Amino acid sequence: MEALLVKRAQRGDTDAFIRLMEKHKLPLYKIAKSYLRNEEDIADVMQDTILSAYEHIKELRQALYFKTWLTRILINHCNDLLKQQRRFIETDWTEASHPAPAPEDDRAFYELLAELPEDMRLIFLLYYGEGFRTREIAQILDMNENTVKSRLQRGRKQLKEAIS
């Protein structure tokens, strides 16, 4: 079903593209939230991601990999924003020290994620939160699949120790 929507969107069907974005907006939000603290930054990155996807959807070679492709675009935009923010000195320390609240349904999941180092946090979100396979995560994050597997394993061990 999704592959058909992608093909239609590639042919210029804006309704198909909108349906795809509606389907993926919550997973995109969760991934952006794992990178960024500020709701306005999350909204900006999501908007940039949707615009980039719309402008470049014809370049997607295989419709089957739409979710992976879209996630990679989002992560690139998050990284770009983080690089940009590092160039400036933060003036509002109180806002920066309090991340935006997680949706109530996901609060326990985000609390567990907070126990992990940053390099494992996104992998856990993609694997457990979004259902990507280790191969797909390796493609999205541009790393070796064995690295993804070992970080999942180490993260599980850390969480088990933190819970015990």
Coordinates of N, CA, C and O in Angstrom, one line a residue:
M1 N 0.8 -1.2 0.0 CA 0.0 0.0 0.0 C 0.9 1.3 0.0 O 0.6 2.2 -0.8
E2 N 1.9 1.3 0.9 CA 2.7 2.5 1.0 C 3.5 2.6 -0.3 O 3.7 3.8 -0.7
A3 N 4.0 1.6 -0.9 CA 4.8 1.7 -2.1 C 3.9 2.3 -3.2 O 4.5 3.1 -4.0
L4 N 2.6 2.0 -3.2 CA 1.8 2.6 -4.3 C 1.6 4.1 -4.0 O 1.7 4.9 -5.0
L5 N 1.5 4.5 -2.8 CA 1.4 5.9 -2.4 C 2.7 6.6 -2.8 O 2.7 7.8 -3.4
V6 N 3.8 6.0 -2.6 CA 5.1 6.6 -2.9 C 5.2 6.8 -4.4 O 5.6 7.9 -4.9
K7 N 4.8 5.8 -5.2 CA 4.9 5.9 -6.6 C 4.0 7.0 -7.2 O 4.3 7.7 -8.1
R8 N 2.8 7.1 -6.6 CA 1.9 8.2 -6.9 C 2.5 9.5 -6.6 O 2.4 10.5 -7.4
A9 N 3.1 9.6 -5.4 CA 3.7 10.9 -5.0 C 4.9 11.3 -6.0 O 5.1 12.4 -6.3
Q10 N 5.6 10.3 -6.4 CA 6.7 10.5 -7.3 C 6.2 11.0 -8.7 O 6.9 11.7 -9.4
R11 N 5.0 10.6 -9.0 CA 4.4 11.1 -10.3 C 3.7 12.5 -10.1 O 3.1 13.0 -11.0
G12 N 3.8 13.1 -8.9 CA 3.3 14.4 -8.7 C 2.0 14.5 -8.0 O 1.4 15.6 -7.9
D13 N 1.5 13.4 -7.5 CA 0.2 13.4 -6.7 C 0.4 13.9 -5.3 O 0.9 13.2 -4.4
T14 N 0.0 15.2 -5.1 CA 0.2 15.8 -3.8 C -0.6 15.2 -2.7 O -0.2 15.1 -1.5
D15 N -1.8 14.7 -3.0 CA -2.6 14.0 -2.0 C -1.9 12.7 -1.5 O -2.0 12.4 -0.3
A16 N -1.3 12.0 -2.4 CA -0.6 10.8 -1.9 C 0.6 11.2 -1.0 O 0.9 10.5 0.0
F17 N 1.3 12.3 -1.4 CA 2.4 12.7 -0.6 C 1.9 13.1 0.8 O 2.5 12.8 1.8
I18 N 0.8 13.9 0.9 CA 0.2 14.3 2.2 C -0.2 13.1 3.0 O 0.1 13.1 4.2
R19 N -0.7 12.1 2.4 CA -1.1 10.9 3.1 C 0.1 10.2 3.7 O 0.1 9.7 4.8
L20 N 1.2 10.2 2.9 CA 2.5 9.6 3.4 C 3.0 10.3 4.6 O 3.5 9.8 5.6
M21 N 3.0 11.7 4.5 CA 3.5 12.5 5.6 C 2.6 12.3 6.9 O 3.1 12.3 8.0
E22 N 1.3 12.2 6.7 CA 0.4 12.0 7.8 C 0.7 10.7 8.5 O 0.7 10.6 9.7
K23 N 1.0 9.7 7.7 CA 1.3 8.4 8.2 C 2.6 8.3 9.0 O 2.7 7.6 10.0
H24 N 3.6 9.2 8.6 CA 4.9 9.1 9.2 C 5.2 10.3 10.2 O 6.3 10.4 10.7
K25 N 4.2 11.2 10.5 CA 4.6 12.3 11.3 C 4.9 12.0 12.7 O 5.8 12.6 13.3
L26 N 4.2 11.0 13.3 CA 4.5 10.7 14.7 C 5.8 10.0 14.8 O 6.6 10.4 15.7
P27 N 6.2 9.0 14.0 CA 7.5 8.5 14.1 C 8.6 9.5 13.8 O 9.6 9.5 14.5
L28 N 8.4 10.4 12.9 CA 9.4 11.5 12.7 C 9.5 12.4 13.9 O 10.6 12.8 14.3
Y29 N 8.4 12.7 14.5 CA 8.4 13.5 15.8 C 9.2 12.8 16.8 O 10.1 13.5 17.5
K30 N 9.0 11.5 17.0 CA 9.7 10.8 18.1 C 11.2 10.8 17.8 O 12.0 10.9 18.8
I31 N 11.6 10.6 16.6 CA 13.0 10.6 16.3 C 13.6 12.0 16.5 O 14.7 12.1 17.1
A32 N 12.9 13.0 16.0 CA 13.4 14.4 16.2 C 13.6 14.7 17.7 O 14.5 15.4 18.1
K33 N 12.6 14.2 18.5 CA 12.6 14.5 19.9 C 13.8 13.8 20.6 O 14.4 14.4 21.5
S34 N 14.3 12.7 20.0 CA 15.5 12.1 20.6 C 16.7 12.9 20.4 O 17.7 12.8 21.1
Y35 N 16.7 13.7 19.3 CA 17.8 14.6 19.0 C 17.7 16.0 19.7 O 18.7 16.5 20.1
L36 N 16.5 16.5 19.7 CA 16.4 17.9 20.0 C 15.5 18.1 21.3 O 14.6 17.3 21.5
R37 N 15.7 19.2 22.0 CA 15.0 19.4 23.2 C 13.8 20.3 23.1 O 12.8 20.3 23.8
N38 N 13.9 21.2 22.2 CA 13.0 22.3 22.0 C 11.9 22.0 21.0 O 12.2 21.6 19.9
E39 N 10.7 22.2 21.4 CA 9.5 21.8 20.5 C 9.6 22.7 19.2 O 9.2 22.2 18.1
E40 N 10.0 23.9 19.3 CA 10.1 24.8 18.1 C 11.1 24.2 17.1 O 10.9 24.2 15.9
D41 N 12.3 23.7 17.7 CA 13.3 23.2 16.8 C 12.8 21.9 16.2 O 13.1 21.6 15.0
I42 N 12.1 21.1 16.9 CA 11.5 19.8 16.4 C 10.5 20.2 15.2 O 10.6 19.6 14.2
A43 N 9.7 21.2 15.4 CA 8.7 21.6 14.4 C 9.5 22.1 13.1 O 9.1 21.7 12.0
D44 N 10.5 22.9 13.3 CA 11.3 23.4 12.2 C 12.0 22.2 11.4 O 11.9 22.2 10.2
V45 N 12.6 21.3 12.1 CA 13.2 20.2 11.5 C 12.2 19.3 10.7 O 12.5 18.9 9.6
M46 N 11.1 19.1 11.3 CA 10.1 18.3 10.6 C 9.6 19.0 9.4 O 9.4 18.4 8.3
Q47 N 9.4 20.3 9.5 CA 9.0 21.1 8.3 C 10.0 21.0 7.2 O 9.7 20.8 6.0
D48 N 11.3 21.2 7.6 CA 12.4 21.1 6.6 C 12.5 19.7 6.0 O 12.7 19.6 4.8
T49 N 12.2 18.7 6.8 CA 12.2 17.3 6.3 C 11.1 17.1 5.2 O 11.4 16.5 4.2
I50 N 9.9 17.5 5.6 CA 8.8 17.4 4.6 C 9.1 18.1 3.3 O 8.9 17.6 2.2
L51 N 9.6 19.3 3.4 CA 9.9 20.1 2.2 C 11.0 19.4 1.4 O 10.9 19.3 0.2
S52 N 12.1 18.9 2.0 CA 13.1 18.2 1.3 C 12.6 16.9 0.6 O 12.9 16.6 -0.5
A53 N 11.8 16.2 1.4 CA 11.2 15.0 0.8 C 10.3 15.3 -0.4 O 10.4 14.6 -1.4
Y54 N 9.5 16.4 -0.3 CA 8.7 16.7 -1.4 C 9.5 17.1 -2.6 O 9.2 16.7 -3.8
E55 N 10.5 17.9 -2.4 CA 11.4 18.4 -3.5 C 12.2 17.2 -4.2 O 12.5 17.3 -5.3
H56 N 12.5 16.2 -3.4 CA 13.4 15.2 -3.9 C 12.8 13.8 -4.0 O 13.6 12.8 -4.2
I57 N 11.5 13.6 -3.8 CA 10.9 12.3 -3.8 C 11.1 11.6 -5.2 O 11.2 10.4 -5.2
K58 N 11.3 12.3 -6.2 CA 11.5 11.7 -7.5 C 12.9 11.0 -7.6 O 13.1 10.1 -8.4
E59 N 13.8 11.4 -6.7 CA 15.1 10.8 -6.7 C 15.2 9.5 -5.9 O 16.2 8.8 -6.0
L60 N 14.1 9.2 -5.2 CA 14.1 7.9 -4.4 C 14.0 6.8 -5.4 O 13.1 6.7 -6.2
R61 N 15.0 5.9 -5.4 CA 15.0 4.8 -6.4 C 14.1 3.7 -6.1 O 13.5 3.1 -7.0
Q62 N 13.9 3.3 -4.8 CA 13.0 2.2 -4.5 C 12.0 2.6 -3.5 O 12.3 3.0 -2.4
A63 N 10.7 2.5 -3.9 CA 9.6 3.0 -3.0 C 9.6 2.2 -1.7 O 9.1 2.7 -0.7
L64 N 10.1 1.0 -1.7 CA 10.1 0.1 -0.6 C 10.9 0.8 0.6 O 10.6 0.6 1.8
Y65 N 11.9 1.6 0.3 CA 12.8 2.2 1.3 C 12.4 3.6 1.6 O 13.2 4.4 2.1
F66 N 11.1 4.0 1.4 CA 10.7 5.4 1.6 C 10.9 5.8 3.1 O 11.4 6.8 3.4
K67 N 10.5 4.9 4.0 CA 10.6 5.2 5.5 C 12.0 5.4 5.9 O 12.4 6.4 6.6
T68 N 12.9 4.6 5.4 CA 14.3 4.7 5.7 C 14.9 6.0 5.1 O 15.6 6.7 5.8
W69 N 14.5 6.3 3.9 CA 15.0 7.5 3.2 C 14.5 8.7 3.9 O 15.2 9.7 4.2
L70 N 13.2 8.8 4.3 CA 12.6 9.9 5.0 C 13.3 10.1 6.4 O 13.6 11.2 6.8
T71 N 13.6 9.0 7.1 CA 14.2 9.1 8.4 C 15.6 9.6 8.3 O 16.1 10.4 9.1
R72 N 16.3 9.2 7.2 CA 17.7 9.7 7.0 C 17.7 11.2 6.7 O 18.5 12.0 7.2
I73 N 16.7 11.7 6.0 CA 16.6 13.1 5.7 C 16.3 13.9 7.1 O 17.0 14.9 7.3
L74 N 15.5 13.3 7.9 CA 15.2 14.0 9.2 C 16.4 14.0 10.1 O 16.8 15.1 10.6
I75 N 17.2 12.9 10.1 CA 18.4 12.9 10.9 C 19.4 13.9 10.4 O 20.1 14.6 11.2
N76 N 19.5 14.0 9.1 CA 20.5 15.0 8.6 C 20.1 16.4 8.9 O 20.9 17.2 9.3
H77 N 18.8 16.7 8.9 CA 18.3 18.0 9.3 C 18.5 18.3 10.8 O 18.9 19.4 11.2
C78 N 18.3 17.3 11.6 CA 18.6 17.4 13.1 C 20.1 17.7 13.3 O 20.4 18.6 14.1
N79 N 20.9 16.9 12.6 CA 22.4 17.1 12.8 C 22.8 18.5 12.3 O 23.6 19.2 13.0
D80 N 22.2 19.0 11.2 CA 22.5 20.3 10.7 C 22.1 21.4 11.7 O 22.9 22.3 12.0
L81 N 20.9 21.2 12.3 CA 20.5 22.2 13.3 C 21.4 22.2 14.6 O 21.7 23.2 15.1
L82 N 21.8 21.0 15.0 CA 22.7 20.9 16.2 C 24.0 21.5 15.9 O 24.6 22.2 16.8
K83 N 24.5 21.4 14.7 CA 25.8 22.0 14.3 C 25.7 23.5 14.4 O 26.5 24.2 14.9
Q84 N 24.5 24.0 13.9 CA 24.3 25.4 13.8 C 24.2 26.0 15.3 O 24.7 27.0 15.5
Q85 N 23.5 25.2 16.1 CA 23.3 25.7 17.5 C 24.6 25.7 18.3 O 24.8 26.5 19.2
R86 N 25.5 24.8 18.0 CA 26.8 24.8 18.7 C 27.6 26.0 18.4 O 28.5 26.4 19.1
R87 N 27.3 26.7 17.3 CA 28.1 27.9 16.9 C 27.7 29.1 17.7 O 28.4 30.1 17.8
F88 N 26.5 29.0 18.4 CA 26.0 30.1 19.2 C 26.1 29.8 20.6 O 25.9 28.6 21.0
I89 N 26.3 30.8 21.5 CA 26.3 30.6 22.9 C 24.9 30.6 23.4 O 24.1 31.6 23.0
E90 N 24.5 29.7 24.1 CA 23.1 29.6 24.6 C 22.9 30.7 25.7 O 23.6 30.8 26.6
T91 N 21.8 31.4 25.6 CA 21.6 32.5 26.5 C 20.5 32.1 27.5 O 20.4 32.7 28.6
D92 N 19.6 31.3 27.2 CA 18.5 30.9 28.1 C 18.8 29.5 28.7 O 18.3 28.5 28.2
W93 N 19.5 29.5 29.7 CA 20.0 28.2 30.3 C 18.8 27.4 30.9 O 18.8 26.2 30.9
T94 N 17.8 28.1 31.4 CA 16.7 27.3 32.0 C 15.9 26.5 31.0 O 15.6 25.4 31.2
E95 N 15.7 27.1 29.8 CA 14.9 26.4 28.8 C 15.8 25.2 28.3 O 15.2 24.1 28.0
A96 N 17.1 25.4 28.1 CA 17.9 24.4 27.6 C 18.1 23.2 28.5 O 18.3 22.1 28.1
S97 N 17.9 23.4 29.8 CA 18.2 22.4 30.8 C 16.9 21.5 31.0 O 17.0 20.5 31.7
H98 N 15.8 21.9 30.4 CA 14.5 21.2 30.6 C 14.0 20.7 29.2 O 13.5 21.5 28.5
P99 N 14.2 19.4 28.9 CA 13.6 18.9 27.7 C 12.1 19.0 27.6 O 11.5 19.0 28.7
A100 N 11.6 19.1 26.4 CA 10.1 19.1 26.3 C 9.5 17.8 26.8 O 10.1 16.8 26.7
P101 N 8.3 17.9 27.4 CA 7.7 16.7 28.0 C 7.4 15.7 26.9 O 6.9 16.1 25.8
A102 N 7.5 14.4 27.2 CA 7.2 13.4 26.3 C 5.7 13.1 26.4 O 5.0 13.4 27.4
P103 N 5.1 12.7 25.3 CA 3.6 12.3 25.4 C 3.4 11.3 26.5 O 4.3 10.4 26.7
E104 N 2.3 11.3 27.2 CA 2.1 10.5 28.3 C 2.3 9.0 28.0 O 2.8 8.3 28.8
D105 N 1.8 8.5 26.8 CA 1.9 7.1 26.5 C 3.4 6.7 26.4 O 3.7 5.5 26.7
D106 N 4.3 7.6 26.1 CA 5.7 7.2 25.8 C 6.6 7.6 27.0 O 7.8 7.5 26.9
R107 N 6.1 8.2 28.1 CA 6.9 8.7 29.1 C 7.9 7.6 29.7 O 9.1 7.9 29.8
A108 N 7.4 6.4 29.9 CA 8.3 5.4 30.5 C 9.4 5.0 29.5 O 10.5 4.8 29.9
F109 N 9.0 5.0 28.2 CA 10.0 4.6 27.2 C 11.1 5.7 27.1 O 12.3 5.4 27.1
Y110 N 10.7 7.0 27.2 CA 11.7 8.1 27.1 C 12.5 8.1 28.4 O 13.7 8.5 28.3
E111 N 11.9 7.8 29.5 CA 12.7 7.7 30.7 C 13.8 6.6 30.7 O 14.9 6.8 31.1
L112 N 13.4 5.5 30.1 CA 14.4 4.4 29.9 C 15.5 4.9 28.9 O 16.7 4.7 29.1
L113 N 15.1 5.5 27.8 CA 16.0 6.0 26.8 C 17.0 7.0 27.5 O 18.2 7.0 27.1
A114 N 16.5 7.8 28.4 CA 17.4 8.8 29.0 C 18.5 8.1 29.8 O 19.6 8.8 30.1
E115 N 18.4 6.9 30.2 CA 19.4 6.2 30.9 C 20.6 5.8 30.0 O 21.7 5.4 30.5
L116 N 20.4 5.8 28.7 CA 21.4 5.4 27.8 C 22.3 6.5 27.3 O 21.8 7.6 27.2
P117 N 23.5 6.2 27.0 CA 24.4 7.2 26.3 C 23.8 7.6 25.0 O 23.0 6.8 24.4
E118 N 24.1 8.8 24.5 CA 23.5 9.3 23.3 C 23.7 8.4 22.1 O 22.8 8.3 21.3
D119 N 24.9 7.8 22.0 CA 25.1 6.9 20.8 C 24.2 5.7 20.7 O 24.0 5.1 19.7
M120 N 23.6 5.3 21.9 CA 22.7 4.2 21.9 C 21.3 4.6 21.8 O 20.4 3.8 21.4
R121 N 21.0 5.8 22.3 CA 19.6 6.3 22.4 C 18.9 6.2 21.1 O 17.7 5.7 21.0
L122 N 19.4 6.8 20.0 CA 18.8 6.8 18.7 C 18.6 5.4 18.2 O 17.5 5.1 17.6
I123 N 19.6 4.5 18.4 CA 19.5 3.2 17.9 C 18.3 2.5 18.6 O 17.5 1.8 17.9
F124 N 18.1 2.7 19.9 CA 17.0 2.1 20.6 C 15.7 2.6 20.1 O 14.7 1.9 20.0
L125 N 15.6 3.9 19.9 CA 14.4 4.5 19.4 C 14.0 4.0 18.1 O 12.9 3.6 17.8
L126 N 15.0 3.8 17.2 CA 14.7 3.3 15.8 C 14.3 1.8 15.9 O 13.4 1.4 15.2
Y127 N 15.0 1.1 16.7 CA 14.7 -0.4 16.8 C 13.4 -0.7 17.5 O 12.6 -1.4 17.0
Y128 N 13.3 -0.2 18.8 CA 12.1 -0.5 19.6 C 11.0 0.4 19.4 O 9.8 0.0 19.4
G129 N 11.2 1.7 19.1 CA 10.2 2.6 19.0 C 9.6 2.7 17.6 O 8.3 2.8 17.4
E130 N 10.4 2.5 16.6 CA 9.9 2.6 15.2 C 9.9 1.3 14.4 O 9.5 1.2 13.3
G131 N 10.5 0.2 15.0 CA 10.5 -1.1 14.4 C 11.4 -1.3 13.2 O 11.2 -2.2 12.4
F132 N 12.5 -0.5 13.1 CA 13.4 -0.7 12.0 C 14.3 -1.9 12.4 O 14.5 -2.2 13.6
R133 N 14.8 -2.6 11.4 CA 15.7 -3.8 11.6 C 17.1 -3.2 11.7 O 17.4 -2.1 11.3
T134 N 18.0 -4.0 12.2 CA 19.4 -3.5 12.4 C 20.0 -3.1 11.1 O 20.8 -2.1 11.1
R135 N 19.7 -3.8 10.0 CA 20.3 -3.5 8.7 C 19.8 -2.1 8.3 O 20.6 -1.3 7.8
E136 N 18.6 -1.8 8.5 CA 18.0 -0.5 8.1 C 18.6 0.6 9.0 O 18.9 1.7 8.5
I137 N 18.8 0.3 10.3 CA 19.3 1.3 11.2 C 20.8 1.6 10.8 O 21.2 2.8 10.7
A138 N 21.5 0.6 10.4 CA 22.9 0.8 9.9 C 22.9 1.7 8.7 O 23.8 2.6 8.6
Q139 N 22.0 1.5 7.8 CA 21.9 2.4 6.6 C 21.5 3.8 7.0 O 22.2 4.8 6.5
I140 N 20.6 4.0 7.8 CA 20.1 5.3 8.2 C 21.2 6.1 8.9 O 21.5 7.2 8.6
L141 N 21.9 5.4 9.8 CA 23.0 6.1 10.6 C 24.4 6.0 10.0 O 25.3 6.5 10.6
D142 N 24.4 5.3 8.8 CA 25.7 5.2 8.1 C 26.8 4.6 9.0 O 27.8 5.2 9.2
M143 N 26.4 3.4 9.5 CA 27.4 2.7 10.3 C 27.3 1.2 10.0 O 26.4 0.7 9.3
N144 N 28.2 0.4 10.5 CA 28.3 -1.0 10.3 C 27.1 -1.7 11.1 O 26.8 -1.3 12.2
E145 N 26.5 -2.7 10.5 CA 25.4 -3.4 11.1 C 25.8 -4.0 12.4 O 25.1 -4.1 13.4
N146 N 27.0 -4.5 12.5 CA 27.5 -5.2 13.7 C 27.7 -4.1 14.8 O 27.5 -4.5 16.0
T147 N 28.0 -2.9 14.5 CA 28.1 -1.8 15.5 C 26.7 -1.6 16.1 O 26.5 -1.4 17.3
V148 N 25.7 -1.6 15.2 CA 24.3 -1.4 15.7 C 23.9 -2.5 16.6 O 23.4 -2.3 17.7
K149 N 24.2 -3.8 16.2 CA 23.9 -4.9 17.1 C 24.6 -4.9 18.4 O 24.0 -5.2 19.5
S150 N 25.9 -4.5 18.4 CA 26.6 -4.5 19.7 C 26.1 -3.3 20.6 O 26.1 -3.5 21.8
R151 N 25.7 -2.2 20.0 CA 25.2 -1.1 20.8 C 23.8 -1.5 21.4 O 23.5 -1.1 22.5
L152 N 23.0 -2.2 20.6 CA 21.8 -2.7 21.2 C 22.0 -3.7 22.4 O 21.4 -3.6 23.4
Q153 N 23.0 -4.6 22.2 CA 23.3 -5.5 23.2 C 23.8 -4.8 24.5 O 23.4 -5.1 25.6
R154 N 24.8 -3.9 24.3 CA 25.3 -3.2 25.5 C 24.2 -2.3 26.1 O 24.2 -2.2 27.3
G155 N 23.4 -1.7 25.3 CA 22.3 -0.9 25.9 C 21.3 -1.7 26.7 O 20.9 -1.3 27.7
R156 N 21.0 -2.9 26.2 CA 20.1 -3.8 26.9 C 20.7 -4.1 28.3 O 20.0 -4.1 29.3
K157 N 22.0 -4.4 28.3 CA 22.7 -4.8 29.5 C 22.6 -3.6 30.5 O 22.4 -3.7 31.7
Q158 N 22.9 -2.4 30.0 CA 22.9 -1.2 30.8 C 21.5 -0.9 31.4 O 21.4 -0.6 32.6
L159 N 20.5 -1.1 30.6 CA 19.1 -0.9 31.1 C 18.7 -1.9 32.1 O 18.0 -1.6 33.1
K160 N 19.2 -3.2 31.9 CA 18.9 -4.2 32.9 C 19.5 -3.9 34.2 O 18.9 -4.1 35.3
E161 N 20.7 -3.4 34.2 CA 21.4 -3.0 35.4 C 20.8 -1.8 36.1 O 20.6 -1.7 37.3
A162 N 20.3 -0.9 35.3 CA 19.6 0.3 35.8 C 18.3 0.0 36.4 O 17.9 0.6 37.4
I163 N 17.6 -1.0 35.9 CA 16.3 -1.3 36.4 C 16.4 -2.2 37.7 O 15.6 -2.1 38.6
S164 N 17.5 -3.0 37.7 CA 17.7 -3.9 38.9 C 18.0 -3.2 40.1 O 18.5 -2.2 40.2

